[in-house]
Short mmCIF file of C-alpha atoms in Angstrom, two decimals:
data_model
loop_
_atom_site.label_atom_id
_atom_site.label_comp_id
_atom_site.label_asym_id
_atom_site.label_seq_id
_atom_site.Cartn_x
_atom_site.Cartn_y
_atom_site.Cartn_z
CA MET O 1 -12.96 24.73 -11.38
CA ASN O 2 -15.17 22.98 -8.87
CA ALA O 3 -13.84 20.31 -6.50
CA ALA O 4 -15.51 17.38 -8.27
CA LYS O 5 -14.09 18.30 -11.66
CA GLU O 6 -10.65 18.88 -10.19
CA PHE O 7 -10.78 15.47 -8.44
CA PHE O 8 -11.78 13.71 -11.67
CA LEU O 9 -9.03 15.37 -13.69
CA LYS O 10 -6.41 14.52 -11.06
CA TYR O 11 -7.39 10.85 -10.78
CA SER O 12 -8.95 10.36 -14.22
CA LEU O 13 -6.68 7.49 -15.25
CA GLN O 14 -7.31 5.54 -12.03
CA ILE O 15 -11.08 6.18 -12.21
CA VAL O 16 -11.25 4.96 -15.82
CA VAL O 17 -9.14 1.87 -15.05
CA LEU O 18 -11.31 1.03 -12.02
CA LEU O 19 -14.52 1.35 -14.05
CA LEU O 20 -13.06 -0.81 -16.83
CA VAL O 21 -11.98 -3.51 -14.37
CA VAL O 22 -15.38 -3.50 -12.64
CA GLY O 23 -17.20 -3.65 -15.98
CA THR O 24 -14.99 -6.46 -17.25
CA MET O 25 -15.44 -8.54 -14.09
CA VAL O 26 -19.22 -8.10 -14.23
CA MET O 27 -19.26 -9.27 -17.86
CA VAL O 28 -17.07 -12.33 -17.37
CA SER O 29 -18.74 -13.32 -14.09
CA PRO O 30 -22.49 -12.63 -14.01
CA GLY O 31 -22.57 -13.47 -10.30
CA PHE O 32 -19.99 -10.80 -9.52
CA ARG O 33 -22.27 -7.89 -8.71
CA GLY O 34 -24.14 -6.26 -5.86
CA GLU O 35 -23.35 -6.74 -2.19
CA ALA O 36 -21.62 -10.09 -2.72
CA ALA O 37 -19.07 -8.58 -5.10
CA LEU O 38 -18.49 -5.56 -2.88
CA PHE O 39 -18.05 -7.72 0.22
CA SER O 40 -15.63 -10.05 -1.59
CA SER O 41 -13.53 -7.11 -2.78
CA LEU O 42 -13.46 -5.40 0.62
CA GLU O 43 -12.35 -8.60 2.36
CA ARG O 44 -9.16 -8.51 0.29
CA LEU O 45 -8.13 -5.21 1.86
CA ILE O 46 -6.43 -7.17 4.66
CA PRO O 47 -3.53 -7.63 4.40
CA LEU O 48 -3.05 -6.01 0.96
CA GLY O 49 -4.49 -2.59 1.75
CA VAL O 50 -2.65 -1.87 4.99
CA ILE O 51 0.67 -3.20 3.67
CA ALA O 52 0.28 -1.06 0.53
CA ALA O 53 -0.48 2.03 2.61
CA GLY O 54 2.69 1.61 4.67
CA LEU O 55 4.82 0.87 1.62
CA ALA O 56 3.44 3.97 -0.11
CA VAL O 57 4.57 6.24 2.73
CA THR O 58 8.20 5.22 2.23
CA MET O 59 7.86 5.58 -1.54
CA ILE O 60 6.40 9.07 -1.16
CA ALA O 61 9.47 9.88 0.98
CA GLY O 62 11.69 8.75 -1.89
CA GLU O 63 12.68 5.49 -0.19
CA PHE O 64 11.60 1.85 -0.37
CA ASP O 65 10.77 -0.75 2.26
CA LEU O 66 11.29 -4.22 0.81
CA SER O 67 10.94 -5.81 4.25
CA VAL O 68 7.25 -4.99 4.71
CA ALA O 69 5.93 -8.46 3.81
CA SER O 70 8.47 -10.21 6.03
CA MET O 71 7.51 -7.77 8.79
CA ALA O 72 3.89 -8.83 8.34
CA ALA O 73 4.78 -12.54 8.61
CA PHE O 74 6.94 -11.94 11.70
CA ALA O 75 4.26 -9.88 13.43
CA GLY O 76 1.64 -12.48 12.55
CA ALA O 77 3.70 -15.17 14.26
CA ILE O 78 4.13 -12.96 17.34
CA ALA O 79 0.42 -12.13 17.52
CA VAL O 80 -0.69 -15.76 17.25
CA GLN O 81 1.78 -16.93 19.89
CA LEU O 82 0.63 -14.16 22.22
CA GLY O 83 -3.02 -15.04 21.60
CA GLY O 84 -3.50 -15.95 25.25
CA LEU O 85 -3.27 -12.25 26.10
CA GLY O 86 -6.42 -11.55 24.08
CA LEU O 87 -7.14 -10.23 20.61
CA ILE O 88 -6.48 -6.52 21.15
CA ALA O 89 -3.39 -6.94 23.33
CA SER O 90 -1.77 -9.43 20.95
CA ILE O 91 -2.35 -7.28 17.87
CA LEU O 92 -1.23 -4.14 19.69
CA ILE O 93 2.03 -5.73 20.88
CA ALA O 94 2.78 -7.09 17.41
CA THR O 95 2.10 -3.67 15.87
CA VAL O 96 4.34 -1.91 18.37
CA VAL O 97 7.14 -4.37 17.56
CA GLY O 98 6.69 -3.48 13.88
CA VAL O 99 6.81 0.24 14.62
CA LEU O 100 10.01 -0.15 16.67
CA LEU O 101 11.73 -2.30 14.06
CA GLY O 102 10.63 0.08 11.31
CA SER O 103 11.98 3.05 13.28
CA LEU O 104 15.30 1.27 13.70
CA GLN O 105 15.47 0.64 9.97
CA GLY O 106 14.74 4.27 9.21
CA TRP O 107 17.34 5.48 11.71
CA VAL O 108 20.09 3.25 10.28
CA ILE O 109 19.25 4.23 6.70
CA ALA O 110 19.26 7.95 7.56
CA ARG O 111 22.30 7.75 9.83
CA LEU O 112 24.50 5.82 7.39
CA GLY O 113 23.08 7.34 4.22
CA ILE O 114 22.71 3.84 2.81
CA SER O 115 20.27 2.95 0.05
CA SER O 116 16.99 1.80 1.58
CA LEU O 117 16.58 -0.62 -1.32
CA VAL O 118 19.84 -2.35 -0.42
CA PHE O 119 19.34 -2.24 3.34
CA THR O 120 15.79 -3.55 3.33
CA VAL O 121 16.83 -6.50 1.15
CA GLY O 122 18.86 -7.52 4.19
CA THR O 123 16.06 -6.93 6.66
CA LEU O 124 13.63 -8.77 4.37
CA ILE O 125 15.83 -11.88 4.70
CA LEU O 126 16.55 -11.24 8.39
CA LEU O 127 12.89 -10.89 9.39
CA ARG O 128 11.91 -13.94 7.35
CA GLY O 129 14.59 -15.89 9.16
CA ALA O 130 13.36 -14.53 12.50
CA THR O 131 9.87 -15.75 11.58
CA TRP O 132 11.19 -19.25 10.94
CA LEU O 133 12.94 -19.18 14.33
CA ALA O 134 9.85 -17.82 16.12
CA THR O 135 7.67 -20.61 14.70
CA ASP O 136 10.32 -23.37 14.84
CA GLY O 137 9.75 -23.76 11.12
CA VAL O 138 6.18 -25.02 11.44
CA PRO O 139 2.76 -23.31 11.37
CA VAL O 140 1.60 -21.96 14.72
CA THR O 141 -2.09 -21.82 15.59
CA LEU O 142 -4.31 -20.02 18.06
CA THR O 143 -5.07 -21.97 21.20
CA ASP O 144 -8.54 -20.41 21.28
CA TYR O 145 -10.12 -20.03 17.84
CA LYS O 146 -12.95 -17.99 19.33
CA LEU O 147 -10.55 -15.06 19.46
CA SER O 148 -10.96 -14.59 15.72
CA ASP O 149 -14.76 -14.48 15.91
CA ALA O 150 -14.73 -10.74 16.58
CA LEU O 151 -12.99 -10.19 13.23
CA MET O 152 -15.72 -12.06 11.35
CA VAL O 153 -18.61 -9.85 12.42
CA ARG O 154 -20.32 -8.48 9.33
CA ILE O 155 -21.99 -5.09 9.18
CA TRP O 156 -23.62 -4.87 5.73
CA VAL O 157 -20.57 -5.38 3.42
CA PHE O 158 -18.01 -4.43 6.05
CA THR O 159 -16.08 -6.38 8.67
CA PRO O 160 -13.64 -5.08 11.30
CA LEU O 161 -10.84 -5.98 8.89
CA SER O 162 -12.08 -3.90 5.96
CA LEU O 163 -13.04 -1.05 8.29
CA THR O 164 -9.53 -1.11 9.76
CA THR O 165 -8.02 -0.73 6.30
CA ILE O 166 -10.32 2.18 5.47
CA ALA O 167 -9.44 3.83 8.80
CA VAL O 168 -5.68 3.40 8.16
CA LEU O 169 -5.99 4.96 4.70
CA ALA O 170 -8.04 7.86 6.07
CA VAL O 171 -5.69 8.56 8.98
CA LEU O 172 -2.57 8.40 6.82
CA GLY O 173 -4.24 10.53 4.16
CA ILE O 174 -5.00 13.25 6.70
CA PHE O 175 -1.52 12.91 8.20
CA LEU O 176 0.28 13.30 4.86
CA SER O 177 -1.84 16.18 3.57
CA ARG O 178 -2.83 18.10 6.71
CA THR O 179 0.11 17.89 9.10
CA ARG O 180 3.54 19.50 8.88
CA TRP O 181 5.34 16.19 9.43
CA GLY O 182 3.33 14.53 6.68
CA ARG O 183 3.99 17.32 4.20
CA GLU O 184 7.68 17.20 5.05
CA ILE O 185 7.76 13.47 4.31
CA SER O 186 6.39 14.30 0.85
CA SER O 187 8.87 17.14 0.42
CA ILE O 188 11.94 14.98 1.07
CA GLY O 189 10.70 12.63 -1.63
CA GLY O 190 10.06 15.32 -4.21
CA ALA O 191 13.01 17.63 -3.63
CA ARG O 192 15.26 16.37 -0.83
CA GLN O 193 18.08 18.87 -1.06
CA GLU O 194 15.70 21.81 -1.17
CA ALA O 195 13.67 20.42 1.72
CA VAL O 196 16.76 19.94 3.89
CA ALA O 197 17.98 23.43 2.96
CA SER O 198 14.65 24.86 4.10
CA GLY O 199 15.00 23.23 7.53
CA VAL O 200 13.30 19.84 7.20
CA LYS O 201 14.87 17.30 9.58
CA LEU O 202 15.67 14.48 7.20
CA ARG O 203 16.62 11.85 9.75
CA SER O 204 13.51 12.14 11.89
CA ARG O 205 11.22 12.16 8.85
CA LEU O 206 12.82 9.01 7.45
CA VAL O 207 12.54 7.33 10.84
CA LEU O 208 8.87 8.29 10.91
CA ALA O 209 8.20 7.02 7.37
CA PHE O 210 9.76 3.64 8.10
CA ALA O 211 8.02 3.45 11.48
CA ILE O 212 4.68 3.87 9.69
CA SER O 213 5.62 1.23 7.12
CA GLY O 214 6.74 -1.21 9.82
CA GLY O 215 3.62 -0.58 11.88
CA CYS O 216 1.31 -1.05 8.89
CA GLY O 217 3.05 -4.26 7.88
CA ALA O 218 2.85 -5.62 11.42
CA LEU O 219 -0.80 -4.64 11.84
CA ALA O 220 -1.73 -6.28 8.53
CA GLY O 221 0.16 -9.46 9.40
CA ALA O 222 -1.34 -9.71 12.88
CA LEU O 223 -4.91 -9.18 11.67
CA SER O 224 -4.48 -11.58 8.75
CA SER O 225 -3.03 -14.30 10.98
CA PHE O 226 -5.77 -13.89 13.57
CA ARG O 227 -8.41 -14.11 10.85
CA GLY O 228 -6.91 -17.38 9.62
CA GLY O 229 -6.22 -18.65 13.13
CA SER O 230 -2.61 -19.45 12.30
CA ALA O 231 0.71 -18.09 11.09
CA THR O 232 3.25 -19.80 8.85
CA PRO O 233 6.95 -18.97 8.48
CA ASP O 234 6.60 -18.52 4.72
CA GLY O 235 3.26 -16.71 4.86
CA LEU O 236 2.45 -13.47 3.02
CA ALA O 237 5.55 -13.83 0.84
CA ASN O 238 3.70 -12.53 -2.25
CA MET O 239 2.34 -9.44 -0.52
CA LEU O 240 5.32 -7.22 -1.33
CA LEU O 241 4.85 -7.50 -5.09
CA LEU O 242 1.06 -7.26 -4.88
CA ALA O 243 1.23 -4.21 -2.62
CA LEU O 244 3.82 -2.59 -4.89
CA ALA O 245 1.61 -3.24 -7.91
CA ALA O 246 -1.39 -1.70 -6.14
CA VAL O 247 0.59 1.41 -5.16
CA LEU O 248 1.99 1.90 -8.67
CA ILE O 249 -1.36 1.28 -10.35
CA GLY O 250 -2.78 3.93 -8.03
CA GLY O 251 -0.28 6.47 -9.34
CA VAL O 252 2.31 6.81 -6.56
CA SER O 253 5.72 7.59 -8.03
CA LEU O 254 8.72 5.31 -7.48
CA THR O 255 10.96 8.37 -7.37
CA GLY O 256 9.04 9.95 -4.49
CA GLY O 257 7.14 13.14 -3.86
CA ARG O 258 4.07 12.29 -5.94
CA GLY O 259 0.92 10.57 -4.79
CA GLY O 260 -1.08 10.13 -1.63
CA MET O 261 -3.53 7.84 0.10
CA ILE O 262 -6.27 8.54 -2.47
CA ASN O 263 -3.94 7.12 -5.11
CA VAL O 264 -3.28 4.13 -2.86
CA ALA O 265 -7.02 3.64 -2.31
CA PHE O 266 -7.65 3.57 -6.07
CA GLY O 267 -4.79 1.13 -6.61
CA ILE O 268 -6.03 -1.17 -3.86
CA ALA O 269 -9.59 -1.00 -5.18
CA ILE O 270 -8.49 -1.90 -8.71
CA THR O 271 -6.36 -4.87 -7.64
CA ALA O 272 -8.93 -6.07 -5.07
CA VAL O 273 -11.78 -6.01 -7.59
CA LEU O 274 -9.62 -7.80 -10.14
CA ALA O 275 -8.64 -10.50 -7.63
CA ALA O 276 -12.19 -10.94 -6.31
CA GLY O 277 -13.65 -11.10 -9.80
CA MET O 278 -11.10 -13.63 -11.03
CA SER O 279 -11.64 -15.72 -7.92
CA SER O 280 -15.40 -15.76 -8.53
CA ILE O 281 -14.88 -17.58 -11.83
CA GLY O 282 -12.43 -20.05 -10.33
CA VAL O 283 -9.19 -18.59 -11.69
CA LYS O 284 -6.09 -19.65 -9.77
CA ALA O 285 -4.18 -17.07 -7.74
CA PHE O 286 -1.06 -17.13 -9.93
CA VAL O 287 -3.15 -16.31 -13.00
CA THR O 288 -4.65 -13.35 -11.15
CA GLU O 289 -1.13 -12.15 -10.34
CA LEU O 290 -0.29 -12.45 -14.05
CA PHE O 291 -3.23 -10.24 -14.99
CA THR O 292 -2.26 -7.79 -12.22
CA GLY O 293 1.20 -7.51 -13.77
CA VAL O 294 -0.25 -6.91 -17.22
CA LEU O 295 -2.57 -4.24 -15.81
CA LEU O 296 0.37 -2.56 -14.09
CA LEU O 297 2.33 -2.40 -17.34
CA VAL O 298 -0.67 -0.94 -19.16
CA VAL O 299 -1.14 1.76 -16.50
CA ILE O 300 2.57 2.64 -16.55
CA LEU O 301 2.55 2.97 -20.34
CA LEU O 302 -0.61 5.10 -20.24
CA GLU O 303 0.88 7.39 -17.58
CA PHE O 304 4.03 7.75 -19.69
CA ALA O 305 2.00 8.61 -22.79
CA ILE O 306 -0.13 11.13 -20.89
CA SER O 307 2.91 12.83 -19.33
CA LYS O 308 4.58 13.08 -22.75
CA ALA O 309 1.43 14.59 -24.25
CA VAL O 310 1.15 17.13 -21.43
CA ALA O 311 4.82 18.07 -21.77
CA TYR O 312 4.45 18.47 -25.54
CA ARG O 313 1.38 20.68 -25.15
CA ALA O 314 3.20 22.81 -22.57
CA SER O 315 6.18 23.26 -24.91
CA LEU O 316 3.85 24.34 -27.72
CA GLN O 317 2.22 26.92 -25.45
CA ARG O 318 5.63 28.29 -24.48
CA ARG O 319 6.69 28.52 -28.10
CA ARG O 320 3.44 30.08 -29.36
CA PRO O 321 4.21 33.69 -28.28
CA HIS O 322 7.59 33.55 -30.03
CA LEU O 323 6.00 32.19 -33.18
CA ALA O 324 3.39 34.95 -33.09
CA VAL O 325 6.08 37.64 -32.78
CA ALA O 326 8.06 36.13 -35.66
#
């Protein structure tokens, strides 16, 4: 089997869904095509794409980081208030804060053996409260709006924001599939007891997974806030559900151990095209979220049906030799 055929078979559901979404958006919005449509879709990769990538890493590890959207809002507030240090320095400091807080979360979860779902509900509320304190409950703005100009530079259909998302997906994809640490993160999600028995250091891998999630959330929040020139205490609140939908539509398993950054890329592409297409015909954001939810349910049901069909076919193949003997 050649590589192209293997790729198509592995991601066939996501490819078909993406093509259907693109085709539907082109039909309902004649203006949604060409460079304009591609640019509009790519611009939605920040903050959705980077947040989804970080969230996916914890899901692949068999955990869950509910705090990622609050982390993005908190980092955005930090970056804007540090804007006097310059664009790169402000974003870098905010991202490092996210990495450190994510590492702390991972360490506590691994050390206490507590459910990450339960623990990150607490940190979701805590970080949102910290954002309100950091902003004094009001929007904070850049003192020099020219700082965001560098993020608006357009190279064909790309901007620094969309290129950053693509770079994050590529780096994390290589990390998860080509490095020992990345493969061990996947192994503790798929078969934790066996992975630990074979020598995988569970605590350090969980710390690393949550550090990546925290760093991605912070980077996305900082870039998004700089692009808009401001940060609000209640900003990016809907990003957790949208990022989760993108990851699940892409085919990453909630139970861990299945999926990678290619799955995440497909999920982000599907949700971004849907959002951009709906926006082009003037549909309100909450209606787009409704359609995203419907699409997620459809994909989940299709995956369930496909897995059942595969399991049934496998059972028939196992039974066939016995039937032949009888």
